[in-house]
GROMACS .gro file of C-alpha atoms in nm:
model
  384
    1MET     CA    1   2.641   0.935   0.967
    2SER     CA    2   2.263   0.980   0.964
    3ARG     CA    3   2.022   0.762   1.160
    4LEU     CA    4   1.908   0.604   0.834
    5ASP     CA    5   2.261   0.483   0.760
    6LYS     CA    6   2.228   0.249   1.059
    7VAL     CA    7   1.908   0.090   0.931
    8LEU     CA    8   1.945  -0.278   0.844
    9SER     CA    9   1.584  -0.394   0.826
   10ILE     CA   10   1.224  -0.282   0.795
   11GLU     CA   11   1.188  -0.351   1.167
   12ASP     CA   12   1.456  -0.087   1.234
   13LEU     CA   13   1.243   0.166   1.045
   14ARG     CA   14   0.934   0.056   1.238
   15ARG     CA   15   1.107   0.129   1.569
   16MET     CA   16   1.218   0.469   1.443
   17ALA     CA   17   0.864   0.550   1.327
   18ARG     CA   18   0.723   0.450   1.664
   19SER     CA   19   0.963   0.682   1.848
   20ARG     CA   20   0.873   0.981   1.628
   21LEU     CA   21   0.497   0.955   1.574
   22PRO     CA   22   0.224   1.037   1.826
   23VAL     CA   23   0.075   0.722   1.976
   24GLY     CA   24  -0.254   0.751   1.790
   25ILE     CA   25  -0.094   0.804   1.450
   26PHE     CA   26   0.151   0.518   1.496
   27GLY     CA   27  -0.141   0.298   1.603
   28TYR     CA   28  -0.321   0.394   1.283
   29VAL     CA   29  -0.016   0.301   1.073
   30ASP     CA   30   0.076  -0.015   1.258
   31GLY     CA   31  -0.258  -0.149   1.376
   32ALA     CA   32  -0.540  -0.350   1.225
   33ALA     CA   33  -0.902  -0.444   1.294
   34GLU     CA   34  -1.044  -0.598   1.612
   35ASP     CA   35  -0.809  -0.874   1.740
   36GLN     CA   36  -0.566  -0.816   1.449
   37GLN     CA   37  -0.584  -1.184   1.353
   38SER     CA   38  -0.551  -1.123   0.979
   39LYS     CA   39  -0.250  -0.899   1.025
   40ALA     CA   40  -0.079  -1.175   1.225
   41ALA     CA   41  -0.193  -1.441   0.977
   42ASN     CA   42  -0.025  -1.254   0.692
   43ARG     CA   43   0.309  -1.284   0.872
   44ARG     CA   44   0.263  -1.648   0.980
   45ALA     CA   45   0.185  -1.755   0.624
   46PHE     CA   46   0.545  -1.698   0.518
   47GLU     CA   47   0.661  -1.949   0.780
   48ARG     CA   48   0.463  -2.226   0.607
   49TRP     CA   49   0.692  -2.213   0.303
   50ALA     CA   50   1.061  -2.304   0.282
   51PHE     CA   51   1.307  -2.253   0.000
   52LEU     CA   52   1.465  -2.528  -0.211
   53PRO     CA   53   1.781  -2.360  -0.341
   54HIS     CA   54   1.942  -2.464  -0.666
   55ILE     CA   55   2.322  -2.493  -0.647
   56LEU     CA   56   2.602  -2.423  -0.894
   57THR     CA   57   2.382  -2.210  -1.118
   58ASN     CA   58   2.616  -1.913  -1.184
   59VAL     CA   59   2.450  -1.624  -1.005
   60ALA     CA   60   2.740  -1.380  -1.050
   61GLN     CA   61   2.508  -1.146  -1.243
   62ARG     CA   62   2.152  -1.106  -1.117
   63ASN     CA   63   1.850  -0.938  -1.276
   64LEU     CA   64   1.581  -0.803  -1.045
   65SER     CA   65   1.388  -0.604  -1.306
   66ARG     CA   66   1.034  -0.688  -1.410
   67SER     CA   67   0.785  -0.549  -1.662
   68LEU     CA   68   0.432  -0.458  -1.562
   69PHE     CA   69   0.168  -0.300  -1.787
   70GLY     CA   70   0.430  -0.235  -2.055
   71LYS     CA   71   0.680  -0.060  -1.825
   72GLU     CA   72   1.010  -0.189  -1.692
   73TYR     CA   73   1.067  -0.154  -1.319
   74ALA     CA   74   1.389  -0.196  -1.122
   75MET     CA   75   1.241  -0.471  -0.905
   76PRO     CA   76   0.905  -0.647  -0.860
   77VAL     CA   77   0.815  -0.435  -0.556
   78GLY     CA   78   0.589  -0.128  -0.545
   79ILE     CA   79   0.432   0.098  -0.283
   80SER     CA   80   0.072   0.028  -0.184
   81PRO     CA   81  -0.182   0.308  -0.141
   82MET     CA   82  -0.189   0.441   0.215
   83GLY     CA   83  -0.433   0.705   0.330
   84ALA     CA   84  -0.334   1.013   0.528
   85SER     CA   85   0.040   0.964   0.480
   86GLY     CA   86   0.070   1.338   0.538
   87LEU     CA   87   0.017   1.264   0.906
   88CYS     CA   88   0.350   1.083   0.906
   89TRP     CA   89   0.559   1.348   0.727
   90PHE     CA   90   0.510   1.692   0.577
   91GLU     CA   91   0.378   1.649   0.223
   92GLY     CA   92   0.408   1.274   0.269
   93ASP     CA   93   0.230   1.193  -0.059
   94LEU     CA   94   0.489   1.388  -0.256
   95ALA     CA   95   0.778   1.235  -0.061
   96MET     CA   96   0.651   0.881  -0.123
   97ALA     CA   97   0.594   0.944  -0.492
   98ALA     CA   98   0.942   1.091  -0.534
   99ALA     CA   99   1.106   0.800  -0.351
  100ALA     CA  100   0.928   0.550  -0.579
  101ARG     CA  101   1.034   0.736  -0.892
  102GLU     CA  102   1.397   0.746  -0.780
  103ALA     CA  103   1.390   0.373  -0.699
  104GLY     CA  104   1.233   0.287  -1.035
  105VAL     CA  105   0.924   0.120  -0.885
  106PRO     CA  106   0.548   0.188  -0.909
  107ALA     CA  107   0.356   0.363  -0.634
  108VAL     CA  108  -0.019   0.398  -0.584
  109LEU     CA  109  -0.166   0.725  -0.455
  110SER     CA  110  -0.450   0.669  -0.210
  111ALA     CA  111  -0.781   0.846  -0.258
  112ALA     CA  112  -0.749   0.935   0.113
  113SER     CA  113  -0.454   1.164   0.042
  114SER     CA  114  -0.400   1.529   0.127
  115ILE     CA  115  -0.207   1.651  -0.179
  116PRO     CA  116  -0.404   1.701  -0.502
  117LEU     CA  117  -0.336   1.413  -0.739
  118GLU     CA  118  -0.228   1.659  -1.008
  119GLU     CA  119   0.063   1.774  -0.787
  120VAL     CA  120   0.164   1.417  -0.715
  121ALA     CA  121   0.153   1.325  -1.084
  122ALA     CA  122   0.381   1.621  -1.159
  123VAL     CA  123   0.640   1.479  -0.917
  124ASN     CA  124   0.599   1.122  -1.044
  125PRO     CA  125   0.427   1.089  -1.384
  126ASP     CA  126   0.415   0.711  -1.339
  127ILE     CA  127   0.200   0.731  -1.024
  128TRP     CA  128  -0.109   0.508  -1.010
  129TYR     CA  129  -0.437   0.614  -0.849
  130GLN     CA  130  -0.639   0.411  -0.603
  131ALA     CA  131  -1.014   0.478  -0.589
  132TYR     CA  132  -1.267   0.428  -0.311
  133LEU     CA  133  -1.594   0.462  -0.498
  134PRO     CA  134  -1.966   0.454  -0.422
  135ALA     CA  135  -2.214   0.288  -0.656
  136ASP     CA  136  -2.288   0.620  -0.824
  137PRO     CA  137  -2.197   0.698  -1.187
  138GLN     CA  138  -2.227   1.071  -1.108
  139VAL     CA  139  -1.926   1.032  -0.875
  140ILE     CA  140  -1.736   0.768  -1.075
  141LEU     CA  141  -1.732   0.929  -1.418
  142PRO     CA  142  -1.620   1.284  -1.321
  143LEU     CA  143  -1.345   1.135  -1.105
  144PHE     CA  144  -1.224   0.918  -1.393
  145ALA     CA  145  -1.214   1.227  -1.615
  146ARG     CA  146  -1.006   1.414  -1.356
  147VAL     CA  147  -0.759   1.127  -1.318
  148GLU     CA  148  -0.727   1.093  -1.695
  149ARG     CA  149  -0.659   1.466  -1.735
  150ALA     CA  150  -0.374   1.429  -1.483
  151GLY     CA  151  -0.209   1.176  -1.713
  152ILE     CA  152  -0.248   0.883  -1.474
  153GLU     CA  153  -0.270   0.554  -1.663
  154VAL     CA  154  -0.346   0.291  -1.395
  155MET     CA  155  -0.668   0.295  -1.192
  156VAL     CA  156  -0.675   0.069  -0.884
  157VAL     CA  157  -1.027   0.017  -0.750
  158THR     CA  158  -1.033  -0.101  -0.389
  159VAL     CA  159  -1.336  -0.324  -0.332
  160ASP     CA  160  -1.293  -0.463   0.020
  161VAL     CA  161  -1.412  -0.157   0.216
  162PRO     CA  162  -1.792  -0.144   0.179
  163ILE     CA  163  -1.819  -0.001   0.533
  164ALA     CA  164  -1.576   0.099   0.807
  165SER     CA  165  -1.418  -0.178   1.011
  166THR     CA  166  -1.377  -0.161   1.389
  167ARG     CA  167  -1.020  -0.074   1.483
  168GLU     CA  168  -1.023  -0.088   1.859
  169ASN     CA  169  -0.666   0.036   1.901
  170GLU     CA  170  -0.756   0.356   1.714
  171LEU     CA  171  -1.064   0.408   1.927
  172ARG     CA  172  -0.864   0.363   2.247
  173ASN     CA  173  -0.601   0.609   2.124
  174GLY     CA  174  -0.864   0.869   2.035
  175PHE     CA  175  -0.774   0.848   1.667
  176SER     CA  176  -1.020   0.882   1.381
  177LEU     CA  177  -1.035   1.015   1.026
  178PRO     CA  178  -1.126   1.296   1.009
  179LEU     CA  179  -0.920   1.379   1.318
  180ARG     CA  180  -1.143   1.505   1.597
  181PRO     CA  181  -0.969   1.751   1.831
  182SER     CA  182  -0.945   1.626   2.189
  183LEU     CA  183  -0.718   1.658   2.493
  184GLN     CA  184  -0.589   1.304   2.431
  185LEU     CA  185  -0.498   1.390   2.072
  186ALA     CA  186  -0.336   1.719   2.172
  187TRP     CA  187  -0.126   1.557   2.444
  188SER     CA  188  -0.003   1.281   2.212
  189GLY     CA  189   0.128   1.551   1.979
  190LEU     CA  190   0.289   1.758   2.252
  191VAL     CA  191   0.501   1.465   2.373
  192ARG     CA  192   0.637   1.419   2.019
  193PRO     CA  193   0.793   1.766   1.960
  194ARG     CA  194   0.985   1.660   1.646
  195TRP     CA  195   0.660   1.554   1.482
  196LEU     CA  196   0.472   1.858   1.614
  197ALA     CA  197   0.722   2.109   1.473
  198GLY     CA  198   0.840   1.925   1.164
  199ASN     CA  199   0.507   1.797   1.042
  200PHE     CA  200   0.194   1.936   1.208
  201ALA     CA  201   0.305   2.298   1.247
  202GLN     CA  202   0.479   2.306   0.910
  203THR     CA  203   0.170   2.172   0.736
  204LEU     CA  204  -0.056   2.435   0.891
  205MET     CA  205   0.187   2.719   0.812
  206ARG     CA  206   0.270   2.621   0.454
  207ARG     CA  207  -0.045   2.449   0.327
  208GLY     CA  208  -0.318   2.533   0.576
  209VAL     CA  209  -0.556   2.278   0.723
  210PRO     CA  210  -0.516   1.964   0.508
  211HIS     CA  211  -0.815   1.830   0.322
  212PHE     CA  212  -0.904   1.499   0.161
  213GLU     CA  213  -0.814   1.607  -0.190
  214ASN     CA  214  -0.875   1.303  -0.407
  215PHE     CA  215  -1.182   1.102  -0.311
  216THR     CA  216  -1.389   1.255  -0.592
  217ALA     CA  217  -1.356   1.507  -0.872
  218GLN     CA  218  -1.402   1.782  -0.612
  219ARG     CA  219  -1.200   1.872  -0.306
  220GLY     CA  220  -1.315   1.685   0.006
  221GLY     CA  221  -1.352   1.796   0.363
  222PRO     CA  222  -1.076   1.882   0.611
  223ILE     CA  223  -0.877   1.604   0.775
  224ILE     CA  224  -0.914   1.785   1.109
  225SER     CA  225  -1.282   1.846   1.180
  226ALA     CA  226  -1.582   1.771   1.391
  227PRO     CA  227  -1.776   1.451   1.314
  228ARG     CA  228  -1.927   1.461   0.966
  229LYS     CA  229  -2.068   1.230   0.702
  230ASP     CA  230  -1.853   0.918   0.657
  231HIS     CA  231  -1.653   0.939   0.333
  232ARG     CA  232  -1.728   0.569   0.279
  233SER     CA  233  -2.093   0.651   0.217
  234GLY     CA  234  -2.242   0.463  -0.078
  235ARG     CA  235  -1.976   0.193  -0.108
  236ALA     CA  236  -2.193  -0.080   0.045
  237ALA     CA  237  -2.405  -0.080  -0.272
  238MET     CA  238  -2.106  -0.150  -0.502
  239SER     CA  239  -2.136  -0.457  -0.727
  240TRP     CA  240  -1.979  -0.605  -1.039
  241ASP     CA  241  -2.217  -0.384  -1.239
  242GLU     CA  242  -2.016  -0.078  -1.133
  243ILE     CA  243  -1.692  -0.252  -1.226
  244ARG     CA  244  -1.833  -0.312  -1.575
  245LEU     CA  245  -1.925   0.057  -1.593
  246MET     CA  246  -1.569   0.150  -1.494
  247ARG     CA  247  -1.424  -0.085  -1.755
  248ASP     CA  248  -1.644   0.073  -2.022
  249HIS     CA  249  -1.529   0.427  -1.936
  250TRP     CA  250  -1.168   0.392  -1.818
  251LYS     CA  251  -0.926   0.386  -2.111
  252GLY     CA  252  -0.617   0.294  -1.909
  253LYS     CA  253  -0.526  -0.011  -1.706
  254LEU     CA  254  -0.792  -0.123  -1.456
  255VAL     CA  255  -0.686  -0.312  -1.142
  256ILE     CA  256  -0.919  -0.465  -0.882
  257LYS     CA  257  -0.773  -0.460  -0.530
  258GLY     CA  258  -0.905  -0.678  -0.248
  259VAL     CA  259  -0.942  -1.020  -0.415
  260LEU     CA  260  -0.920  -1.333  -0.195
  261ARG     CA  261  -1.128  -1.586  -0.394
  262PRO     CA  262  -1.038  -1.755  -0.726
  263GLU     CA  263  -1.393  -1.710  -0.859
  264ASP     CA  264  -1.364  -1.332  -0.810
  265SER     CA  265  -1.039  -1.344  -1.004
  266ARG     CA  266  -1.223  -1.514  -1.290
  267LEU     CA  267  -1.503  -1.255  -1.276
  268ALA     CA  268  -1.252  -0.972  -1.293
  269ALA     CA  269  -1.084  -1.132  -1.594
  270GLY     CA  270  -1.420  -1.180  -1.764
  271ILE     CA  271  -1.506  -0.812  -1.724
  272GLY     CA  272  -1.173  -0.715  -1.877
  273ALA     CA  273  -0.970  -0.605  -1.579
  274ASP     CA  274  -0.598  -0.581  -1.650
  275GLY     CA  275  -0.485  -0.690  -1.305
  276ILE     CA  276  -0.584  -0.781  -0.953
  277VAL     CA  277  -0.429  -0.730  -0.612
  278VAL     CA  278  -0.460  -1.022  -0.372
  279SER     CA  279  -0.521  -0.829  -0.052
  280ASN     CA  280  -0.695  -0.839   0.286
  281HIS     CA  281  -0.616  -0.470   0.338
  282GLY     CA  282  -0.326  -0.554   0.567
  283GLY     CA  283  -0.573  -0.697   0.818
  284ARG     CA  284  -0.739  -0.358   0.853
  285GLN     CA  285  -1.088  -0.462   0.735
  286LEU     CA  286  -1.238  -0.810   0.793
  287ASP     CA  287  -1.053  -0.959   1.090
  288GLY     CA  288  -1.014  -1.333   1.041
  289ALA     CA  289  -0.984  -1.306   0.663
  290CYS     CA  290  -0.733  -1.551   0.521
  291ALA     CA  291  -0.368  -1.460   0.472
  292THR     CA  292  -0.298  -1.324   0.127
  293LEU     CA  293  -0.009  -1.565   0.064
  294ASP     CA  294  -0.245  -1.859   0.132
  295ALA     CA  295  -0.496  -1.725  -0.120
  296LEU     CA  296  -0.236  -1.648  -0.385
  297PRO     CA  297  -0.180  -1.984  -0.565
  298GLY     CA  298  -0.548  -2.049  -0.635
  299ILE     CA  299  -0.608  -1.693  -0.750
  300ALA     CA  300  -0.301  -1.695  -0.975
  301ALA     CA  301  -0.424  -2.014  -1.139
  302ALA     CA  302  -0.760  -1.851  -1.213
  303ALA     CA  303  -0.626  -1.513  -1.329
  304GLY     CA  304  -0.658  -1.580  -1.700
  305GLY     CA  305  -0.364  -1.369  -1.810
  306MET     CA  306  -0.424  -1.073  -1.580
  307ALA     CA  307  -0.134  -0.931  -1.383
  308VAL     CA  308  -0.142  -1.083  -1.034
  309MET     CA  309  -0.021  -0.852  -0.757
  310ILE     CA  310  -0.025  -0.906  -0.383
  311ASP     CA  311   0.020  -0.715  -0.058
  312GLY     CA  312  -0.012  -0.791   0.311
  313GLY     CA  313   0.257  -0.864   0.568
  314PHE     CA  314   0.568  -0.828   0.350
  315ARG     CA  315   0.870  -0.729   0.559
  316ARG     CA  316   1.167  -0.906   0.396
  317GLY     CA  317   1.308  -0.971   0.054
  318THR     CA  318   1.258  -1.341   0.123
  319ASP     CA  319   0.885  -1.273   0.170
  320VAL     CA  320   0.878  -1.119  -0.177
  321LEU     CA  321   1.063  -1.417  -0.326
  322LYS     CA  322   0.812  -1.661  -0.177
  323ALA     CA  323   0.520  -1.471  -0.331
  324LEU     CA  324   0.691  -1.464  -0.671
  325CYS     CA  325   0.750  -1.840  -0.649
  326LEU     CA  326   0.380  -1.892  -0.575
  327GLY     CA  327   0.256  -1.704  -0.878
  328ALA     CA  328   0.265  -1.330  -0.805
  329ASP     CA  329   0.390  -1.100  -1.078
  330PHE     CA  330   0.447  -0.812  -0.839
  331VAL     CA  331   0.446  -0.740  -0.466
  332PHE     CA  332   0.328  -0.416  -0.308
  333VAL     CA  333   0.428  -0.299   0.039
  334GLY     CA  334   0.238  -0.056   0.258
  335ARG     CA  335   0.354  -0.034   0.617
  336PRO     CA  336   0.726  -0.081   0.533
  337ALA     CA  337   0.722   0.229   0.314
  338LEU     CA  338   0.514   0.423   0.567
  339TYR     CA  339   0.752   0.329   0.849
  340GLY     CA  340   1.032   0.467   0.634
  341LEU     CA  341   0.839   0.784   0.558
  342ALA     CA  342   0.769   0.844   0.928
  343ALA     CA  343   1.132   0.774   1.017
  344GLY     CA  344   1.291   1.004   0.761
  345GLY     CA  345   1.056   1.142   0.498
  346ARG     CA  346   1.155   1.092   0.135
  347ALA     CA  347   1.494   0.951   0.237
  348GLY     CA  348   1.330   0.710   0.480
  349ALA     CA  349   1.081   0.585   0.221
  350ALA     CA  350   1.371   0.538  -0.020
  351LYS     CA  351   1.559   0.348   0.252
  352SER     CA  352   1.272   0.102   0.293
  353LEU     CA  353   1.285   0.023  -0.079
  354GLU     CA  354   1.664  -0.006  -0.076
  355VAL     CA  355   1.652  -0.250   0.218
  356LEU     CA  356   1.409  -0.472   0.027
  357ARG     CA  357   1.610  -0.443  -0.296
  358GLN     CA  358   1.931  -0.546  -0.122
  359GLU     CA  359   1.762  -0.840   0.050
  360LEU     CA  360   1.612  -0.951  -0.281
  361ASP     CA  361   1.951  -0.940  -0.450
  362VAL     CA  362   2.135  -1.132  -0.176
  363ASN     CA  363   1.871  -1.398  -0.134
  364MET     CA  364   1.824  -1.454  -0.506
  365ALA     CA  365   2.192  -1.547  -0.522
  366LEU     CA  366   2.160  -1.777  -0.220
  367LEU     CA  367   1.850  -1.934  -0.377
  368GLY     CA  368   2.036  -2.002  -0.700
  369ALA     CA  369   1.822  -1.776  -0.920
  370ALA     CA  370   2.001  -1.535  -1.151
  371ASP     CA  371   1.683  -1.377  -1.289
  372ILE     CA  372   1.365  -1.286  -1.105
  373ALA     CA  373   1.168  -1.421  -1.404
  374HIS     CA  374   1.296  -1.774  -1.336
  375LEU     CA  375   1.124  -1.808  -0.999
  376ASP     CA  376   0.850  -2.068  -0.970
  377GLN     CA  377   0.732  -2.341  -0.733
  378ALA     CA  378   1.043  -2.548  -0.805
  379TYR     CA  379   1.224  -2.315  -0.564
  380ILE     CA  380   0.984  -2.364  -0.274
  381MET     CA  381   0.816  -2.631  -0.062
  382HIS     CA  382   0.574  -2.658   0.228
  383ALA     CA  383   0.774  -2.619   0.547
  384ASP     CA  384   0.592  -2.913   0.711
   0.00000   0.00000   0.00000
């Protein structure tokens, strides 16, 4: 029996990830900005809602599948974009993409990834791409052309990172991106020999020093380097004008990620966006931003036919069900999949999705819902 066979919950995978990763890398995965209030708020928001189960509804056969952008997925759960997943497992971007394809769910490749997007798309032709973009058409348009040539059909533009947030836990652990060599960083790797041999050494031997491969149309700088120009440069000038430019030039589906206000949802719909992601970046940007589940109902009401997706704090199948009841079409998970990746690579990422799928199936039956499409606010109430 493998260690993954004993996993019963996402928290089990989190503990396994913590035991395997160097302190600084686990802090990067698990932590958030400043006092981590928004990260905690995302979790507390689920406690404010309670289920109202329907009884005697014949739930012997249950349907978890859901369509999104014309494709049928096995369940309404996908993998959020997560930068530098290669720090958690050798070729982590490929492992995550493969796990998503096998599970029949969407996955979003982060711009801050270390495997060229063309390689990832070859492993999973249904991969989406997440862009961090400056207000510069000379960067935007060549990147769009590259992504289109790779056959990627969904562009997710993240808009809630105009500048870098302050993540005190990362600073205390000596962690940064790019990684800056230090005695603290070296020691944290030495005391995690499984990670050092299975990930760090293997990456250097088989692929060389990893680079940021997908921020722009050209290869970016190395992930391990001395201080250099911040890759976020130019994002502070982004406005709705650039989103209009993107809509004019991107032929596929356009998704805006980082929406917390209904009026921004309406603006996105007016520009012609195909979907939005209700997101506070997992609490990793503006600390004190509202919980995504609290923002969801108002945004869903203002979405005007766009696909409404959400991330932030999801750890259980019941969390997913609550979001679907409150108007989400799809839920994306970040840390749960990354915990799985760090715990067991492709198999661990797949395990995180299987845990959520099983919890969804069991709790749908207990809720009295035979089809995921039937969920609405009739199944839920304020816990107070």
